[in-house]
Amino acid sequence: MGAEENKQTVLRFFEAVSNGDMAAVAGLLAPGYLRHDLVSVAPDIEGAEGVASYMASLNAAFPDMRWEIEGLVAEGDRVACSYTLAATHLGEFMGIHATGKRISGHAAAILRLADGKIAENWFVADWAGILRQIGALEAVAPPA
Amino acid sequence: MGVEENKQVMRNLVATLNAGDVAKLGQFIAPSFVRHDLANMVPRISGPDEGLDFLTAFLAAFGDHSLEIEDMVAEGDRVVLRVSHTATHKGPFLGYSPTGRALRMAAINVYRIEDGKVAEGWYLQDALAMNRTIGAVRWRGEGD
């Protein structure tokens, strides 16, 4: 599979995730799919079932979450993807009850494809910014 | 400049940074350089002078800093790096006094390369790790 085909697969994956179409998600993942979360607060995710249960918990907290792809860079078996997310905090997230606040932030991922399927995903999102927006994290001013 | 040359620019830049050779870092920064911080950790940096000032301050705060390239994806004029930073907070940074804490921070950064220099960079690092290390945030309800 070439880099362009891999980009199309990644675009289909994000579309399926955004639409909550878990059957389509499962069809795009290689056996043993693993998402490494590079920010320690979020869990690693294994397989289509892991994606489904993670998305269910995310959707419970942020039911209107929208992902927008800003750029794709592909080479060999890798596709790098930068995107933004935006949502309203309408359910419990990391111990914080719904605040009704709008949240937004950047995210980026590098995905490894094998035989046209997504096999591995290294993911970073600005969880620090999002946790501050819902009040889970508080800024500490530097000493005067 | 091709994709392989652009990747080599980034390898050379990281090696120079790891050698702590700030004087030689200038050769990698284009006159029009802009640093976009997608996690809003560091204000926007424009031009080589501000870029080198920032790197000098960063290396002074994190004297034992080491940057490891974990993955690299390049296409056209873009190079995407997944990196891990390892360091100890030994000097003031962004106004925060040294904590002596260990920093281990992942990032996915996108660079636009122009004539063998970095013209633009979009940085998405695990700001939670950095902010916790330097004491810039606390969890809600957490004491001082």
Tab-separated table of C-alpha atoms in Angstrom:
chain	number	residue	atom	x	y	z
A	1	MET	CA	0.000	0.000	0.000
A	2	GLY	CA	1.277	3.444	-0.873
A	3	ALA	CA	1.273	6.578	1.210
A	4	GLU	CA	-1.784	8.016	-0.581
A	5	GLU	CA	-3.853	4.874	0.042
A	6	ASN	CA	-2.759	4.961	3.678
A	7	LYS	CA	-3.931	8.591	3.980
A	8	GLN	CA	-7.346	7.597	2.614
A	9	THR	CA	-7.554	4.765	5.147
A	10	VAL	CA	-6.726	7.181	7.984
A	11	LEU	CA	-9.369	9.652	6.757
A	12	ARG	CA	-11.947	6.820	6.688
A	13	PHE	CA	-10.882	5.822	10.219
A	14	PHE	CA	-11.420	9.335	11.599
A	15	GLU	CA	-14.737	9.626	9.791
A	16	ALA	CA	-15.884	6.300	11.262
A	17	VAL	CA	-14.763	7.332	14.762
A	18	SER	CA	-16.498	10.728	14.419
A	19	ASN	CA	-19.710	9.055	13.259
A	20	GLY	CA	-19.557	6.457	16.026
A	21	ASP	CA	-19.625	3.755	13.329
A	22	MET	CA	-17.805	1.068	15.303
A	23	ALA	CA	-18.383	-1.622	12.640
A	24	ALA	CA	-16.496	0.565	10.149
A	25	VAL	CA	-13.807	1.251	12.775
A	26	ALA	CA	-13.332	-2.471	13.359
A	27	GLY	CA	-12.974	-3.067	9.609
A	28	LEU	CA	-10.125	-0.544	9.380
A	29	LEU	CA	-8.059	-1.883	12.288
A	30	ALA	CA	-5.400	-4.588	12.036
A	31	PRO	CA	-5.554	-7.440	14.567
A	32	GLY	CA	-3.759	-6.393	17.754
A	33	TYR	CA	-4.312	-2.642	17.125
A	34	LEU	CA	-2.688	-0.624	19.899
A	35	ARG	CA	-3.032	3.093	20.618
A	36	HIS	CA	-0.278	4.487	22.827
A	37	ASP	CA	-1.399	7.613	24.644
A	38	LEU	CA	1.680	9.779	24.999
A	39	VAL	CA	0.037	11.789	27.805
A	40	SER	CA	0.083	9.718	30.943
A	41	VAL	CA	-3.441	10.622	32.149
A	42	ALA	CA	-5.162	8.720	29.345
A	43	PRO	CA	-5.099	4.937	28.937
A	44	ASP	CA	-3.604	2.910	26.103
A	45	ILE	CA	-6.262	1.285	23.926
A	46	GLU	CA	-6.218	-2.207	22.448
A	47	GLY	CA	-8.299	-3.497	19.561
A	48	ALA	CA	-11.646	-2.416	18.134
A	49	GLU	CA	-13.349	-3.228	21.452
A	50	GLY	CA	-10.961	-0.919	23.257
A	51	VAL	CA	-11.699	1.866	20.784
A	52	ALA	CA	-15.459	1.308	21.184
A	53	SER	CA	-15.398	1.432	24.975
A	54	TYR	CA	-13.061	4.438	25.024
A	55	MET	CA	-15.235	6.325	22.534
A	56	ALA	CA	-18.346	5.445	24.561
A	57	SER	CA	-16.804	7.000	27.688
A	58	LEU	CA	-15.628	10.042	25.724
A	59	ASN	CA	-19.074	10.441	24.112
A	60	ALA	CA	-20.750	10.253	27.533
A	61	ALA	CA	-18.649	13.219	28.677
A	62	PHE	CA	-18.588	15.118	25.361
A	63	PRO	CA	-21.517	13.906	23.216
A	64	ASP	CA	-21.069	16.594	20.548
A	65	MET	CA	-17.305	16.134	20.101
A	66	ARG	CA	-16.084	17.097	16.643
A	67	TRP	CA	-12.682	16.194	15.221
A	68	GLU	CA	-11.291	18.292	12.377
A	69	ILE	CA	-8.225	17.178	10.466
A	70	GLU	CA	-5.760	19.994	9.799
A	71	GLY	CA	-2.989	18.132	8.009
A	72	LEU	CA	-1.733	14.719	6.910
A	73	VAL	CA	1.886	13.752	6.248
A	74	ALA	CA	2.538	10.258	4.910
A	75	GLU	CA	5.695	8.271	4.250
A	76	GLY	CA	6.255	4.540	4.005
A	77	ASP	CA	3.928	2.756	6.431
A	78	ARG	CA	3.349	5.883	8.545
A	79	VAL	CA	0.692	8.615	8.417
A	80	ALA	CA	1.029	11.626	10.709
A	81	CYS	CA	-2.145	13.523	11.371
A	82	SER	CA	-2.785	16.814	13.149
A	83	TYR	CA	-6.288	17.800	14.132
A	84	THR	CA	-8.403	19.853	16.470
A	85	LEU	CA	-11.223	18.738	18.727
A	86	ALA	CA	-14.117	20.730	20.112
A	87	ALA	CA	-17.027	19.714	22.334
A	88	THR	CA	-19.321	20.619	25.208
A	89	HIS	CA	-18.659	19.060	28.612
A	90	LEU	CA	-22.026	17.418	29.309
A	91	GLY	CA	-21.061	14.369	31.375
A	92	GLU	CA	-18.552	13.194	33.995
A	93	PHE	CA	-14.938	13.242	32.798
A	94	MET	CA	-11.998	12.190	34.980
A	95	GLY	CA	-14.020	12.765	38.120
A	96	ILE	CA	-15.355	16.185	37.083
A	97	HIS	CA	-19.139	16.421	36.731
A	98	ALA	CA	-20.672	18.104	33.690
A	99	THR	CA	-19.868	21.807	33.605
A	100	GLY	CA	-21.581	22.703	30.312
A	101	LYS	CA	-18.336	24.377	29.267
A	102	ARG	CA	-17.127	24.440	25.679
A	103	ILE	CA	-13.734	22.813	25.323
A	104	SER	CA	-11.294	22.765	22.443
A	105	GLY	CA	-7.747	21.668	21.829
A	106	HIS	CA	-5.169	20.303	19.453
A	107	ALA	CA	-4.226	16.676	18.965
A	108	ALA	CA	-1.733	14.804	16.817
A	109	ALA	CA	-1.101	11.182	15.972
A	110	ILE	CA	1.314	9.024	14.048
A	111	LEU	CA	-0.305	5.858	12.742
A	112	ARG	CA	1.422	2.737	11.451
A	113	LEU	CA	-0.390	0.859	8.719
A	114	ALA	CA	0.034	-2.772	7.755
A	115	ASP	CA	-1.650	-4.256	4.660
A	116	GLY	CA	-4.016	-1.287	4.397
A	117	LYS	CA	-5.151	-1.450	8.032
A	118	ILE	CA	-4.237	0.661	11.035
A	119	ALA	CA	-1.954	-1.374	13.273
A	120	GLU	CA	-0.579	1.125	15.778
A	121	ASN	CA	-1.237	4.696	16.839
A	122	TRP	CA	0.882	7.101	18.898
A	123	PHE	CA	-1.422	9.843	20.080
A	124	VAL	CA	-1.043	13.102	21.953
A	125	ALA	CA	-3.825	15.524	22.820
A	126	ASP	CA	-3.705	18.732	24.800
A	127	TRP	CA	-5.367	17.093	27.795
A	128	ALA	CA	-3.735	19.709	30.049
A	129	GLY	CA	-5.634	22.474	28.245
A	130	ILE	CA	-8.892	20.521	28.224
A	131	LEU	CA	-8.598	19.621	31.925
A	132	ARG	CA	-8.021	23.305	32.689
A	133	GLN	CA	-11.033	24.319	30.605
A	134	ILE	CA	-13.324	22.057	32.666
A	135	GLY	CA	-11.667	23.082	35.935
A	136	ALA	CA	-9.985	19.764	36.782
A	137	LEU	CA	-6.607	21.468	36.713
A	138	GLU	CA	-5.903	24.882	38.161
A	139	ALA	CA	-3.125	27.203	37.060
A	140	VAL	CA	-0.546	28.091	39.711
A	141	ALA	CA	0.977	31.534	39.171
A	142	PRO	CA	4.782	31.731	39.198
A	143	PRO	CA	6.294	33.314	42.309
A	144	ALA	CA	6.415	37.115	42.063
B	1	MET	CA	15.654	19.914	-0.877
B	2	GLY	CA	14.171	16.447	-0.790
B	3	VAL	CA	12.492	14.560	1.986
B	4	GLU	CA	15.708	12.723	2.968
B	5	GLU	CA	17.650	16.002	3.238
B	6	ASN	CA	14.892	17.520	5.348
B	7	LYS	CA	14.968	14.528	7.716
B	8	GLN	CA	18.737	14.881	7.987
B	9	VAL	CA	18.301	18.563	8.940
B	10	MET	CA	16.124	17.466	11.862
B	11	ARG	CA	18.572	14.711	12.921
B	12	ASN	CA	21.433	17.238	12.852
B	13	LEU	CA	19.386	19.808	14.786
B	14	VAL	CA	18.531	17.281	17.514
B	15	ALA	CA	22.168	16.117	17.750
B	16	THR	CA	23.321	19.748	18.107
B	17	LEU	CA	20.680	20.415	20.758
B	18	ASN	CA	21.736	17.286	22.657
B	19	ALA	CA	25.358	18.477	22.531
B	20	GLY	CA	24.139	21.701	24.195
B	21	ASP	CA	25.776	23.669	21.388
B	22	VAL	CA	23.428	26.651	21.305
B	23	ALA	CA	25.809	28.740	19.179
B	24	LYS	CA	25.522	26.186	16.368
B	25	LEU	CA	21.719	25.917	16.555
B	26	GLY	CA	21.324	29.202	14.643
B	27	GLN	CA	22.259	27.500	11.368
B	28	PHE	CA	19.041	25.442	11.550
B	29	ILE	CA	16.641	28.367	12.077
B	30	ALA	CA	15.266	30.306	9.085
B	31	PRO	CA	14.982	34.129	9.300
B	32	SER	CA	11.179	33.814	9.041
B	33	PHE	CA	10.981	31.150	11.805
B	34	VAL	CA	7.741	30.953	13.805
B	35	ARG	CA	7.135	28.548	16.715
B	36	HIS	CA	3.460	27.743	17.310
B	37	ASP	CA	2.766	26.090	20.659
B	38	LEU	CA	-0.359	23.970	20.159
B	39	ALA	CA	-0.567	23.332	23.914
B	40	ASN	CA	-0.255	27.064	24.744
B	41	MET	CA	2.673	26.394	27.052
B	42	VAL	CA	5.109	28.895	25.569
B	43	PRO	CA	4.077	32.186	23.881
B	44	ARG	CA	4.627	32.427	20.121
B	45	ILE	CA	8.276	32.776	19.134
B	46	SER	CA	9.248	34.624	15.938
B	47	GLY	CA	12.655	34.801	14.299
B	48	PRO	CA	16.056	33.240	15.055
B	49	ASP	CA	16.910	35.620	17.926
B	50	GLU	CA	13.784	34.772	19.923
B	51	GLY	CA	14.233	31.095	18.984
B	52	LEU	CA	17.800	30.981	20.291
B	53	ASP	CA	16.874	32.969	23.416
B	54	PHE	CA	14.181	30.402	24.161
B	55	LEU	CA	16.509	27.433	23.591
B	56	THR	CA	19.186	29.047	25.768
B	57	ALA	CA	16.671	29.592	28.597
B	58	PHE	CA	15.301	26.072	28.162
B	59	LEU	CA	18.753	24.458	28.330
B	60	ALA	CA	19.660	26.608	31.344
B	61	ALA	CA	16.543	25.388	33.158
B	62	PHE	CA	16.962	21.761	32.049
B	63	GLY	CA	20.742	21.400	31.954
B	64	ASP	CA	20.797	17.613	31.594
B	65	HIS	CA	18.171	17.702	28.850
B	66	SER	CA	18.189	14.957	26.251
B	67	LEU	CA	15.906	14.658	23.252
B	68	GLU	CA	15.332	11.332	21.568
B	69	ILE	CA	13.741	10.939	18.142
B	70	GLU	CA	11.296	8.020	18.444
B	71	ASP	CA	9.745	8.288	14.983
B	72	MET	CA	9.935	10.486	11.906
B	73	VAL	CA	7.505	10.935	8.985
B	74	ALA	CA	8.298	13.292	6.114
B	75	GLU	CA	6.530	14.419	2.953
B	76	GLY	CA	7.102	17.477	0.787
B	77	ASP	CA	8.470	20.274	2.974
B	78	ARG	CA	7.108	18.762	6.229
B	79	VAL	CA	8.867	16.582	8.780
B	80	VAL	CA	6.877	15.178	11.703
B	81	LEU	CA	8.816	14.007	14.740
B	82	ARG	CA	7.700	11.966	17.713
B	83	VAL	CA	10.201	12.726	20.430
B	84	SER	CA	10.771	12.189	24.124
B	85	HIS	CA	12.398	14.766	26.333
B	86	THR	CA	14.227	13.651	29.475
B	87	ALA	CA	15.550	16.263	31.888
B	88	THR	CA	15.648	17.591	35.439
B	89	HIS	CA	14.174	20.979	36.366
B	90	LYS	CA	17.344	22.636	37.687
B	91	GLY	CA	16.867	26.336	36.857
B	92	PRO	CA	14.036	28.892	36.579
B	93	PHE	CA	11.683	28.286	33.644
B	94	LEU	CA	8.779	30.535	32.563
B	95	GLY	CA	9.123	32.209	35.972
B	96	TYR	CA	8.893	28.969	37.985
B	97	SER	CA	11.703	28.195	40.421
B	98	PRO	CA	13.594	24.914	39.979
B	99	THR	CA	11.826	21.960	41.582
B	100	GLY	CA	14.524	19.326	41.064
B	101	ARG	CA	11.799	17.117	39.597
B	102	ALA	CA	12.452	14.759	36.705
B	103	LEU	CA	10.742	15.591	33.430
B	104	ARG	CA	9.777	12.923	30.950
B	105	MET	CA	7.728	14.500	28.181
B	106	ALA	CA	6.564	13.147	24.840
B	107	ALA	CA	5.698	15.352	21.879
B	108	ILE	CA	4.610	15.182	18.262
B	109	ASN	CA	5.957	18.200	16.420
B	110	VAL	CA	5.468	19.255	12.793
B	111	TYR	CA	8.244	21.217	11.098
B	112	ARG	CA	8.223	23.061	7.777
B	113	ILE	CA	11.695	23.037	6.254
B	114	GLU	CA	12.842	25.717	3.833
B	115	ASP	CA	16.318	25.637	2.249
B	116	GLY	CA	17.682	23.326	4.935
B	117	LYS	CA	16.344	25.362	7.881
B	118	VAL	CA	13.278	25.184	10.077
B	119	ALA	CA	10.902	27.924	8.899
B	120	GLU	CA	7.917	26.988	11.028
B	121	GLY	CA	7.185	24.536	13.821
B	122	TRP	CA	3.943	23.373	15.418
B	123	TYR	CA	4.697	21.843	18.825
B	124	LEU	CA	2.290	19.590	20.667
B	125	GLN	CA	3.955	18.304	23.797
B	126	ASP	CA	2.606	16.611	26.898
B	127	ALA	CA	2.083	19.978	28.596
B	128	LEU	CA	0.614	18.187	31.607
B	129	ALA	CA	4.005	16.578	32.288
B	130	MET	CA	5.829	19.904	31.890
B	131	ASN	CA	3.336	21.898	33.955
B	132	ARG	CA	3.367	19.305	36.748
B	133	THR	CA	7.177	19.201	36.719
B	134	ILE	CA	7.627	22.967	37.041
B	135	GLY	CA	4.621	23.405	39.361
B	136	ALA	CA	2.492	25.480	36.973
B	137	VAL	CA	-0.726	23.515	37.634
B	138	ARG	CA	-2.376	21.590	40.424
B	139	TRP	CA	-5.389	19.273	40.476
B	140	ARG	CA	-8.562	20.884	41.789
B	141	GLY	CA	-8.658	20.424	45.546
B	142	GLU	CA	-4.959	19.649	45.741
B	143	GLY	CA	-3.110	21.677	48.383
B	144	ASP	CA	-0.136	23.939	47.766
